[in-house]
């Protein structure tokens, strides 16, 4: 039965579990069938049972969600409150994601009623300036109709308003965020986009989007709390009427050049200088550029001077601080998400859920998240005093933490032992290990190499390599990680520029672990560098991939330094 056994294993590798079970069950019925065959048969049987149960649950969920939608429609017919349409489109999105067939779902007779009512409600929310609720409708419509450009554009419009309202409040630390932003940074960024973006840029679309963003900001009533000149309607009218002249001119043109976009930018700065509407000028520069980049793609972005330290932290995997991940609570304290292992915060006993109520004696509720991070981080060897309230015990206490260089470890196991250390051998009997890579940094390859070397010393026979929810990281790290598993000259990644000129990187022949059986776990959030590694291991049949279709970024970014002082960068 050797050939049948091989056929069964091949079917498993292709995800044909039902057919594989038929073959392997037939082998397992033979008197001389070994334990391995029977074990695989048991695994397949258990999987088929689980899959059938899951299918039944999804079918039941679908019926439940459709029932909810119809109840929402009945309430909307009785009550003019537009909130029922928001609820209806939320429940419709749930039903869509449980539907057995997308096309059949979109043909459901009740769906058009939901869409019509939801769009009308979204328009009313926009008129009332309730951007969060309008965005809530458009995001669910975009989920059900992912190729509808109108819903996507409406969502982008609402999100632009939300970002403005969130960024510029009396409590926000926006003044710190715009420090050292200079006009030359925008001009240089536009020139680099002109020469190096993957596609020939549509400078007309960039100009229109930039001017719309500037007008959106000038006309946003909530920003009068921050920008005093906006409280004068005549001043706002003077500014917007002059900017609208350039918007109308840009809309009439078939195309614009990079130079013409820069001229429009300079004219907007001049109008602002004369009206003094948006001060400091760096705010206007940031918003103009934000609008201009929007038509390019969803990844191109600026790294302004204040962003550089955070970017370096994420890519290098090191920073100076006390080792806590934090979250700003609305109008309240700072919440500890988790202390990083073996850091000052961890050793001081800080716990997930702890609330930082004071930073160096100042109430934390006055701090934006960026200001809090800046206050807590600092030079190695210096100290910071935090006042902590522990909700579980109602206790409040001070901790004095010495800052040090913190390494953000990207390799995790499946559980922690009693000493807080990660456990990697998920199946000790069969010597199967599990490693999760959270993102790709400069330290990831060394971490991974060290972990696998230790596991081989323990007798590891196979590896589950989890890249689910991994958003990516540096291209260099992706190449180095793939290089650990691939033999010489195996292609890892290739790209083409706008002229079709290719660039590629292949394995260097320094594979340390070229024969370990590997299963890679991936999902819809596995992106960028995670997709490069997963794809390379899949194409060269070096690993089996289990999970879901990945994010689909399909592009590689460069970080280009602008010719400015202080430094700023374009992520292109």
Coordinates of C-alpha atoms in Angstrom, one line a residue:
X1 CA 0.0 0.0 0.0
X2 CA 3.1 2.3 -0.2
X3 CA 1.8 4.1 -3.3
X4 CA -1.7 4.6 -1.8
X5 CA 0.0 6.0 1.3
X6 CA 2.0 8.5 -0.7
X7 CA -1.1 9.5 -2.7
X8 CA -3.0 10.1 0.5
X9 CA -0.2 12.3 1.9
X10 CA 0.0 14.2 -1.4
X11 CA -3.8 14.9 -1.2
X12 CA -3.3 16.2 2.4
X13 CA -0.6 18.6 1.2
X14 CA -3.0 20.0 -1.4
X15 CA -5.8 20.4 1.2
X16 CA -7.9 17.5 -0.3
X17 CA -8.7 16.1 3.1
X18 CA -11.9 14.2 2.3
X19 CA -10.3 12.3 -0.5
X20 CA -7.2 11.6 1.6
X21 CA -9.3 10.2 4.4
X22 CA -11.0 7.8 2.0
X23 CA -7.6 6.4 0.9
X24 CA -6.0 6.3 4.3
X25 CA -9.1 4.7 6.0
X26 CA -8.8 2.0 3.4
X27 CA -5.1 1.4 4.3
X28 CA -5.8 1.6 8.0
X29 CA -8.4 -1.3 7.7
X30 CA -5.6 -3.7 6.7
X31 CA -4.3 -6.0 9.4
X32 CA -0.7 -4.9 9.0
X33 CA -1.4 -1.1 9.0
X34 CA 1.1 0.6 11.2
X35 CA 0.4 3.1 14.0
X36 CA 1.4 6.1 11.9
X37 CA -1.3 5.4 9.3
X38 CA -3.9 5.0 12.0
X39 CA -2.8 8.2 13.7
X40 CA -3.1 10.2 10.5
X41 CA -6.5 8.6 9.9
X42 CA -7.7 9.7 13.3
X43 CA -6.4 13.3 12.7
X44 CA -8.3 13.5 9.4
X45 CA -11.5 12.1 10.9
X46 CA -11.2 14.7 13.8
X47 CA -10.6 17.4 11.2
X48 CA -13.6 16.4 9.1
X49 CA -15.9 16.4 12.2
X50 CA -14.6 19.9 13.2
X51 CA -15.1 21.2 9.7
X52 CA -18.7 19.9 9.5
X53 CA -19.5 21.4 12.9
X54 CA -18.0 24.7 11.7
X55 CA -20.0 24.6 8.6
X56 CA -23.2 24.0 10.6
X57 CA -22.3 27.0 12.9
X58 CA -21.7 29.3 9.9
X59 CA -25.0 28.3 8.4
X60 CA -26.8 28.9 11.7
X61 CA -25.1 32.3 12.1
X62 CA -26.1 33.3 8.6
X63 CA -29.7 32.6 9.3
X64 CA -29.5 34.5 12.5
X65 CA -27.9 37.6 10.9
X66 CA -30.4 37.7 8.1
X67 CA -33.1 37.5 10.7
X68 CA -31.6 40.5 12.5
X69 CA -31.4 42.5 9.2
X70 CA -35.1 41.9 8.6
X71 CA -35.9 43.0 12.2
X72 CA -33.9 46.2 11.6
X73 CA -35.8 46.9 8.4
X74 CA -39.1 46.5 10.2
X75 CA -38.0 48.9 13.0
X76 CA -36.7 51.4 10.4
X77 CA -40.1 51.3 8.7
X78 CA -41.8 52.2 12.0
X79 CA -39.2 54.7 13.4
X80 CA -37.6 57.5 11.3
X81 CA -34.4 57.3 13.5
X82 CA -31.5 56.8 11.0
X83 CA -29.7 54.7 13.6
X84 CA -31.8 51.7 12.5
X85 CA -30.1 52.0 9.0
X86 CA -26.7 52.0 10.6
X87 CA -27.6 48.9 12.6
X88 CA -29.2 47.2 9.5
X89 CA -26.0 47.7 7.4
X90 CA -23.8 46.4 10.3
X91 CA -26.0 43.2 10.5
X92 CA -25.9 43.0 6.7
X93 CA -22.1 42.9 6.8
X94 CA -22.2 40.1 9.3
X95 CA -24.6 38.1 7.1
X96 CA -22.4 38.7 4.1
X97 CA -19.3 37.4 5.8
X98 CA -21.2 34.2 6.7
X99 CA -23.0 33.8 3.4
X100 CA -22.3 30.5 1.5
X101 CA -22.2 32.4 -1.9
X102 CA -21.4 36.1 -2.3
X103 CA -23.2 36.5 -5.6
X104 CA -26.4 34.9 -4.3
X105 CA -26.2 37.1 -1.3
X106 CA -26.0 40.2 -3.4
X107 CA -29.1 39.1 -5.2
X108 CA -31.1 38.9 -2.0
X109 CA -34.4 40.8 -2.5
X110 CA -34.1 42.7 0.8
X111 CA -30.5 43.9 0.2
X112 CA -31.4 46.8 -2.1
X113 CA -33.7 48.2 0.6
X114 CA -30.9 48.1 3.1
X115 CA -28.5 49.9 0.6
X116 CA -31.0 52.6 -0.3
X117 CA -31.9 53.3 3.3
X118 CA -28.3 53.2 4.5
X119 CA -27.0 55.6 1.8
X120 CA -29.8 58.1 2.7
X121 CA -28.9 57.8 6.4
X122 CA -25.2 58.3 5.7
X123 CA -26.0 61.5 3.7
X124 CA -28.0 62.8 6.7
X125 CA -25.1 61.9 9.1
X126 CA -22.7 63.8 6.8
X127 CA -25.0 66.9 6.7
X128 CA -25.0 66.8 10.5
X129 CA -21.3 66.5 10.8
X130 CA -21.6 63.0 12.4
X131 CA -18.7 61.6 10.4
X132 CA -18.1 58.5 12.6
X133 CA -21.6 57.3 12.0
X134 CA -21.5 58.1 8.3
X135 CA -18.2 56.2 8.0
X136 CA -19.7 53.3 9.9
X137 CA -22.3 52.9 7.1
X138 CA -19.8 53.3 4.3
X139 CA -17.3 50.9 5.7
X140 CA -19.9 48.1 5.9
X141 CA -21.2 48.9 2.4
X142 CA -17.6 48.7 1.2
X143 CA -17.3 45.3 2.9
X144 CA -20.3 43.9 1.0
X145 CA -19.4 45.7 -2.3
X146 CA -15.6 45.8 -2.2
X147 CA -15.3 47.0 -5.9
X148 CA -17.7 50.0 -5.5
X149 CA -15.6 53.1 -5.9
X150 CA -18.3 55.5 -4.7
X151 CA -18.6 53.8 -1.3
X152 CA -14.8 53.8 -1.0
X153 CA -14.5 57.5 -1.9
X154 CA -17.3 58.3 0.6
X155 CA -15.5 56.4 3.3
X156 CA -12.2 58.2 2.5
X157 CA -14.1 61.6 2.7
X158 CA -15.5 60.8 6.1
X159 CA -12.2 59.4 7.4
X160 CA -10.5 62.7 6.3
X161 CA -13.0 64.7 8.5
X162 CA -12.5 62.3 11.4
X163 CA -8.7 62.6 11.2
X164 CA -8.9 66.4 11.3
X165 CA -11.3 66.4 14.2
X166 CA -9.1 63.9 16.1
X167 CA -5.8 65.5 15.2
X168 CA -6.6 69.1 16.2
X169 CA -8.3 69.3 19.6
X170 CA -7.3 71.4 22.7
X171 CA -6.1 68.1 24.3
X172 CA -4.1 66.8 21.3
X173 CA -0.4 67.3 21.1
X174 CA -0.5 68.5 17.5
X175 CA 1.9 71.4 18.1
X176 CA 4.7 68.9 18.8
X177 CA 3.7 66.8 15.8
X178 CA 4.2 69.7 13.3
X179 CA 7.5 71.0 14.7
X180 CA 10.2 71.5 12.1
X181 CA 7.9 70.9 9.1
X182 CA 9.2 73.1 6.3
X183 CA 7.8 74.0 2.8
X184 CA 10.9 72.6 1.1
X185 CA 10.0 69.1 2.5
X186 CA 6.8 69.1 0.5
X187 CA 8.4 70.4 -2.7
X188 CA 11.2 67.8 -2.5
X189 CA 8.7 65.0 -1.8
X190 CA 6.7 65.9 -4.9
X191 CA 9.8 65.9 -7.1
X192 CA 10.8 62.4 -5.8
X193 CA 7.3 61.1 -6.4
X194 CA 7.6 62.5 -10.0
X195 CA 10.7 60.5 -10.7
X196 CA 10.4 57.4 -8.6
X197 CA 6.8 56.3 -7.9
X198 CA 5.8 53.0 -9.3
X199 CA 3.3 54.8 -11.7
X200 CA 3.5 58.1 -13.5
X201 CA 1.7 60.3 -11.0
X202 CA -1.5 62.1 -11.8
X203 CA -0.5 65.5 -10.5
X204 CA -3.9 66.9 -11.4
X205 CA -5.6 64.4 -9.0
X206 CA -3.0 65.2 -6.4
X207 CA -3.6 68.9 -6.7
X208 CA -7.4 68.5 -6.5
X209 CA -7.2 66.2 -3.5
X210 CA -4.7 68.5 -1.7
X211 CA -6.9 71.6 -2.2
X212 CA -10.0 69.7 -1.1
X213 CA -8.1 68.7 2.1
X214 CA -7.1 72.3 2.8
X215 CA -10.7 73.5 2.2
X216 CA -12.0 70.7 4.4
X217 CA -9.8 71.9 7.2
X218 CA -10.7 75.5 6.8
X219 CA -14.4 74.8 6.9
X220 CA -14.4 72.3 9.8
X221 CA -16.4 74.1 12.6
X222 CA -14.9 72.0 15.4
X223 CA -11.4 73.3 14.6
X224 CA -12.3 76.8 15.8
X225 CA -11.5 75.6 19.3
X226 CA -7.9 75.4 18.3
X227 CA -7.4 77.9 15.4
X228 CA -8.8 81.2 16.6
X229 CA -8.8 82.8 13.2
X230 CA -11.3 80.2 11.9
X231 CA -13.9 81.7 14.3
X232 CA -14.1 84.7 12.0
X233 CA -16.5 83.8 9.1
X234 CA -15.2 86.6 6.9
X235 CA -11.6 85.5 7.3
X236 CA -12.6 81.9 6.5
X237 CA -14.6 83.1 3.5
X238 CA -11.7 85.1 2.2
X239 CA -9.3 82.1 2.5
X240 CA -11.7 79.5 1.0
X241 CA -12.8 81.6 -1.9
X242 CA -9.2 82.2 -3.0
X243 CA -8.3 78.5 -2.6
X244 CA -11.4 77.5 -4.5
X245 CA -10.1 79.5 -7.5
X246 CA -7.2 77.2 -7.8
X247 CA -9.3 74.1 -7.2
X248 CA -11.6 75.1 -10.1
X249 CA -8.6 75.7 -12.3
X250 CA -7.1 72.3 -11.4
X251 CA -10.4 70.6 -12.1
X252 CA -10.6 72.1 -15.6
X253 CA -7.2 71.0 -16.6
X254 CA -6.7 67.6 -18.3
X255 CA -3.3 67.2 -16.6
X256 CA -0.8 69.1 -14.4
X257 CA 2.9 68.8 -14.0
X258 CA 4.9 68.4 -10.8
X259 CA 6.0 72.0 -11.2
X260 CA 2.4 73.2 -11.4
X261 CA 1.5 71.2 -8.3
X262 CA 4.4 73.0 -6.5
X263 CA 3.2 76.4 -7.8
X264 CA -0.3 75.7 -6.4
X265 CA 1.3 74.6 -3.1
X266 CA 3.2 77.9 -2.9
X267 CA 0.1 79.9 -3.7
X268 CA -1.9 78.3 -0.9
X269 CA 1.0 79.1 1.5
X270 CA 0.8 82.7 0.2
X271 CA -2.9 83.0 0.7
X272 CA -2.5 81.6 4.3
X273 CA 0.3 84.1 5.0
X274 CA -2.0 86.9 4.0
X275 CA -5.1 85.8 5.8
X276 CA -3.3 84.2 8.8
X277 CA -6.1 81.6 9.0
X278 CA -4.1 78.4 9.8
X279 CA -1.2 79.0 12.1
X280 CA 1.5 77.7 12.4
X281 CA 2.1 77.3 8.7
X282 CA 3.5 73.7 9.3
X283 CA -0.1 72.5 9.9
X284 CA -1.1 73.7 6.5
X285 CA 1.9 72.0 4.9
X286 CA 1.1 68.7 6.6
X287 CA -2.5 68.8 5.5
X288 CA -1.7 69.8 1.9
X289 CA 0.7 67.0 1.5
X290 CA -1.7 64.5 3.2
X291 CA -4.3 65.4 0.6
X292 CA -1.8 65.3 -2.3
X293 CA -0.6 61.8 -1.4
X294 CA -4.1 60.3 -1.1
X295 CA -4.6 59.6 -4.9
X296 CA -1.3 57.8 -5.2
X297 CA -1.7 54.6 -3.2
X298 CA -2.6 53.8 0.4
X299 CA 1.1 53.2 1.4
X300 CA 3.0 56.2 0.3
X301 CA 3.4 58.5 3.2
X302 CA 5.6 61.2 4.8
X303 CA 7.8 60.7 7.8
X304 CA 8.0 64.2 9.3
X305 CA 10.8 65.0 11.7
X306 CA 8.7 64.0 14.8
X307 CA 7.9 60.6 13.2
X308 CA 11.5 59.5 12.7
X309 CA 12.2 58.1 16.2
X310 CA 9.1 56.0 16.2
X311 CA 9.8 54.7 12.7
X312 CA 13.4 53.7 13.8
X313 CA 12.0 52.0 16.9
X314 CA 9.7 49.8 14.8
X315 CA 12.2 48.9 12.2
X316 CA 15.3 48.5 14.4
X317 CA 13.5 46.7 17.2
X318 CA 15.3 48.9 19.9
X319 CA 14.5 52.0 21.8
X320 CA 15.3 53.7 25.1
X321 CA 12.4 53.5 27.6
X322 CA 10.9 51.5 30.4
X323 CA 9.2 48.7 28.4
X324 CA 5.5 49.2 28.4
X325 CA 2.9 49.2 25.6
X326 CA 0.3 51.9 26.4
X327 CA -3.1 53.1 25.1
X328 CA -4.7 56.4 25.7
X329 CA -8.2 56.1 27.2
X330 CA -10.7 58.7 26.0
X331 CA -10.5 61.8 28.2
X332 CA -8.8 59.7 30.9
X333 CA -5.6 58.0 32.0
X334 CA -3.1 55.9 30.1
X335 CA -3.8 52.2 30.0
X336 CA -1.0 49.6 30.2
X337 CA -1.5 47.1 27.4
X338 CA 1.4 44.9 28.5
X339 CA 4.9 45.2 30.0
X340 CA 7.7 43.8 27.8
X341 CA 9.5 40.9 29.3
X342 CA 12.6 41.6 31.4
X343 CA 12.2 45.4 31.2
X344 CA 12.1 47.9 34.0
X345 CA 8.3 48.0 33.9
X346 CA 8.1 44.2 33.9
X347 CA 10.5 43.8 36.8
X348 CA 8.6 46.5 38.7
X349 CA 5.5 44.4 38.6
X350 CA 3.3 46.5 36.2
X351 CA 0.4 44.5 34.8
X352 CA -1.9 44.6 31.8
X353 CA -4.8 46.8 32.6
X354 CA -3.0 49.0 35.1
X355 CA -3.8 52.7 34.6
X356 CA -1.1 55.4 34.6
X357 CA -2.8 58.3 36.3
X358 CA 0.2 60.6 36.7
X359 CA 3.5 61.1 34.8
X360 CA 6.1 62.9 36.9
X361 CA 3.3 64.4 39.0
X362 CA 1.2 65.6 36.1
X363 CA -2.3 64.2 35.4
X364 CA -2.0 61.7 32.5
X365 CA -5.4 62.6 31.2
X366 CA -3.8 65.9 29.9
X367 CA -1.3 63.9 27.8
X368 CA -1.8 62.8 24.2
X369 CA -0.5 59.3 23.4
X370 CA 2.6 60.8 21.6
X371 CA 3.2 63.2 24.5
X372 CA 2.9 60.4 27.0
X373 CA 5.4 58.2 25.0
X374 CA 7.9 61.1 24.8
X375 CA 7.5 61.8 28.6
X376 CA 8.0 58.1 29.6
X377 CA 10.9 57.4 27.1
X378 CA 14.2 59.1 27.4
X379 CA 18.0 58.7 27.7
X380 CA 19.2 55.4 29.2
X381 CA 20.1 55.7 32.8
X382 CA 17.6 58.5 33.6
X383 CA 14.4 57.9 35.7
X384 CA 10.7 58.5 35.3
X385 CA 8.1 58.4 38.1
X386 CA 4.6 57.0 37.2
X387 CA 1.6 56.9 39.4
X388 CA -0.3 53.6 38.9
X389 CA -3.9 52.7 39.8
X390 CA -4.6 49.0 39.7
X391 CA -8.4 48.5 38.9
X392 CA -8.4 44.9 40.3
X393 CA -7.4 46.0 43.8
X394 CA -8.3 49.8 43.7
X395 CA -4.7 50.3 44.9
X396 CA -2.7 53.4 43.8
X397 CA 1.1 53.6 44.0
X398 CA 4.1 55.2 42.6
X399 CA 6.9 53.5 40.7
X400 CA 10.3 55.0 39.8
X401 CA 11.7 53.3 36.7
X402 CA 15.1 53.7 35.3
X403 CA 15.1 53.9 31.5
X404 CA 17.3 51.5 29.5
X405 CA 17.8 50.3 26.0
X406 CA 14.8 48.0 25.3
X407 CA 14.9 45.3 22.6
X408 CA 11.5 44.5 21.1
X409 CA 11.6 40.7 20.7
X410 CA 9.6 39.5 17.7
X411 CA 9.8 35.8 18.2
X412 CA 7.0 34.4 20.5
X413 CA 6.0 30.8 21.5
X414 CA 2.5 29.4 22.1
X415 CA 2.4 29.9 25.9
X416 CA 4.6 31.1 28.8
X417 CA 5.9 28.8 31.5
X418 CA 5.7 29.5 35.3
X419 CA 8.7 31.7 35.0
X420 CA 7.2 33.8 32.2
X421 CA 9.4 32.4 29.5
X422 CA 8.0 31.4 26.1
X423 CA 7.4 27.7 25.5
X424 CA 8.1 26.6 21.9
X425 CA 7.7 22.8 21.8
X426 CA 4.0 22.6 21.2
X427 CA 4.0 18.8 20.7
X428 CA 6.7 17.3 22.9
X429 CA 5.9 13.7 22.0
X430 CA 6.4 14.3 18.2
X431 CA 8.9 17.0 18.7
X432 CA 6.9 19.6 16.8
X433 CA 7.8 23.2 17.7
X434 CA 5.8 26.5 17.2
X435 CA 7.3 29.9 16.6
X436 CA 5.4 33.1 16.0
X437 CA 7.1 36.1 14.3
X438 CA 5.2 39.3 15.1
X439 CA 6.9 41.6 12.6
X440 CA 10.2 41.9 10.7
X441 CA 12.9 44.1 12.4
X442 CA 16.7 44.2 12.3
X443 CA 16.8 41.7 15.2
X444 CA 14.3 39.2 13.8
X445 CA 16.7 36.9 11.9
X446 CA 19.1 36.5 14.9
X447 CA 16.2 35.8 17.2
X448 CA 14.8 33.2 14.8
X449 CA 18.2 31.5 14.3
X450 CA 18.8 31.3 18.0
X451 CA 15.4 29.9 18.8
X452 CA 15.6 27.2 16.0
X453 CA 19.1 26.3 17.0
X454 CA 17.9 25.7 20.6
X455 CA 15.0 23.6 19.4
X456 CA 17.2 21.4 17.2
X457 CA 19.2 20.7 20.3
X458 CA 16.0 19.5 22.0
X459 CA 15.4 17.2 19.0
X460 CA 12.9 19.2 17.0
X461 CA 11.5 17.2 14.0
X462 CA 9.2 19.9 12.5
X463 CA 8.3 23.5 12.8
X464 CA 5.0 25.5 12.7
X465 CA 6.0 29.0 11.7
X466 CA 3.2 31.4 12.5
X467 CA 3.0 34.6 10.3
X468 CA -0.7 35.3 11.0
X469 CA -1.4 39.0 11.8
X470 CA 2.2 39.9 10.8
X471 CA 2.1 43.3 9.1
X472 CA 5.6 43.0 7.6
X473 CA 8.6 45.2 8.2
X474 CA 11.9 45.7 6.4
X475 CA 12.7 44.1 3.1
X476 CA 16.2 43.3 4.4
X477 CA 14.7 41.3 7.3
X478 CA 12.4 39.4 5.0
X479 CA 15.3 38.3 2.7
X480 CA 17.4 37.3 5.7
X481 CA 14.6 35.2 7.2
X482 CA 13.8 33.4 3.9
X483 CA 17.6 32.9 3.5
X484 CA 17.6 30.7 6.7
X485 CA 15.5 28.1 4.9
X486 CA 16.3 28.3 1.2
X487 CA 19.2 26.8 -0.7
X488 CA 21.5 28.8 -3.0
X489 CA 20.1 30.8 -5.9
X490 CA 16.4 30.2 -5.0
X491 CA 14.6 33.4 -5.8
X492 CA 13.2 35.2 -2.7
X493 CA 11.7 38.5 -4.1
X494 CA 11.6 40.4 -7.4
X495 CA 10.2 43.8 -8.3
X496 CA 9.8 46.0 -11.4
X497 CA 9.8 49.8 -11.6
X498 CA 7.5 51.9 -13.7
X499 CA 9.6 51.2 -16.8
X500 CA 9.6 47.4 -16.2
X501 CA 13.2 47.3 -15.1
X502 CA 13.6 44.2 -12.8
X503 CA 15.3 43.9 -9.5
X504 CA 15.6 40.6 -7.6
X505 CA 17.3 38.9 -4.7
X506 CA 18.0 35.2 -4.4
X507 CA 19.1 33.0 -1.5
X508 CA 22.8 33.3 -0.9
X509 CA 23.6 29.7 -0.1
X510 CA 23.9 30.3 3.6
X511 CA 20.7 28.4 4.6
X512 CA 21.1 27.1 8.2
X513 CA 17.9 25.1 8.2
X514 CA 17.2 23.8 4.7
X515 CA 15.8 20.4 5.7
X516 CA 13.4 21.1 8.6
X517 CA 9.8 20.3 7.7
X518 CA 7.8 23.5 8.0
X519 CA 4.2 24.5 8.0
X520 CA 3.6 28.3 7.7
X521 CA 0.4 29.8 9.1
X522 CA -0.9 32.9 7.3
X523 CA -4.1 34.9 7.3
X524 CA -5.7 37.9 5.6
X525 CA -3.6 40.3 7.7
X526 CA -0.2 38.7 6.8
X527 CA 1.3 41.4 4.7
X528 CA 4.3 42.8 2.9
X529 CA 7.5 41.1 4.3
X530 CA 5.3 38.3 5.7
X531 CA 4.0 37.7 2.2
X532 CA 7.5 37.7 0.7
X533 CA 8.7 35.0 3.1
X534 CA 5.5 32.9 2.8
X535 CA 5.5 33.2 -1.0
X536 CA 9.2 32.2 -1.4
X537 CA 8.8 29.2 0.9
X538 CA 5.6 28.1 -1.0
X539 CA 7.0 28.6 -4.5
X540 CA 10.1 26.5 -3.8
X541 CA 8.0 23.9 -2.1
X542 CA 10.0 24.4 1.1
X543 CA 6.9 24.7 3.3
X544 CA 3.2 24.0 3.4
X545 CA 1.0 27.1 3.8
X546 CA -2.1 26.8 6.0
X547 CA -4.7 29.4 6.6
X548 CA -6.2 32.1 4.4
X549 CA -5.3 34.2 1.3
X550 CA -2.9 36.9 2.5
X551 CA -3.4 40.6 2.4
X552 CA -2.1 41.1 -1.1
X553 CA 0.1 44.2 -0.8
X554 CA 2.0 43.4 -3.9
X555 CA 4.5 46.2 -3.5
X556 CA 7.8 47.1 -1.9
X557 CA 8.5 50.5 -0.4
X558 CA 11.6 52.6 -0.2
X559 CA 12.3 55.2 2.5
X560 CA 13.9 58.1 0.7
X561 CA 15.6 60.9 2.7
X562 CA 14.6 64.4 1.5
X563 CA 17.2 67.1 0.8
X564 CA 16.2 69.1 3.9
X565 CA 17.4 70.1 7.3
X566 CA 16.1 68.9 9.7
X567 CA 15.8 65.5 8.0
X568 CA 12.4 64.1 6.8
X569 CA 11.6 61.1 4.7
X570 CA 9.3 59.9 2.0
X571 CA 8.0 56.4 2.3
X572 CA 7.4 55.6 -1.4

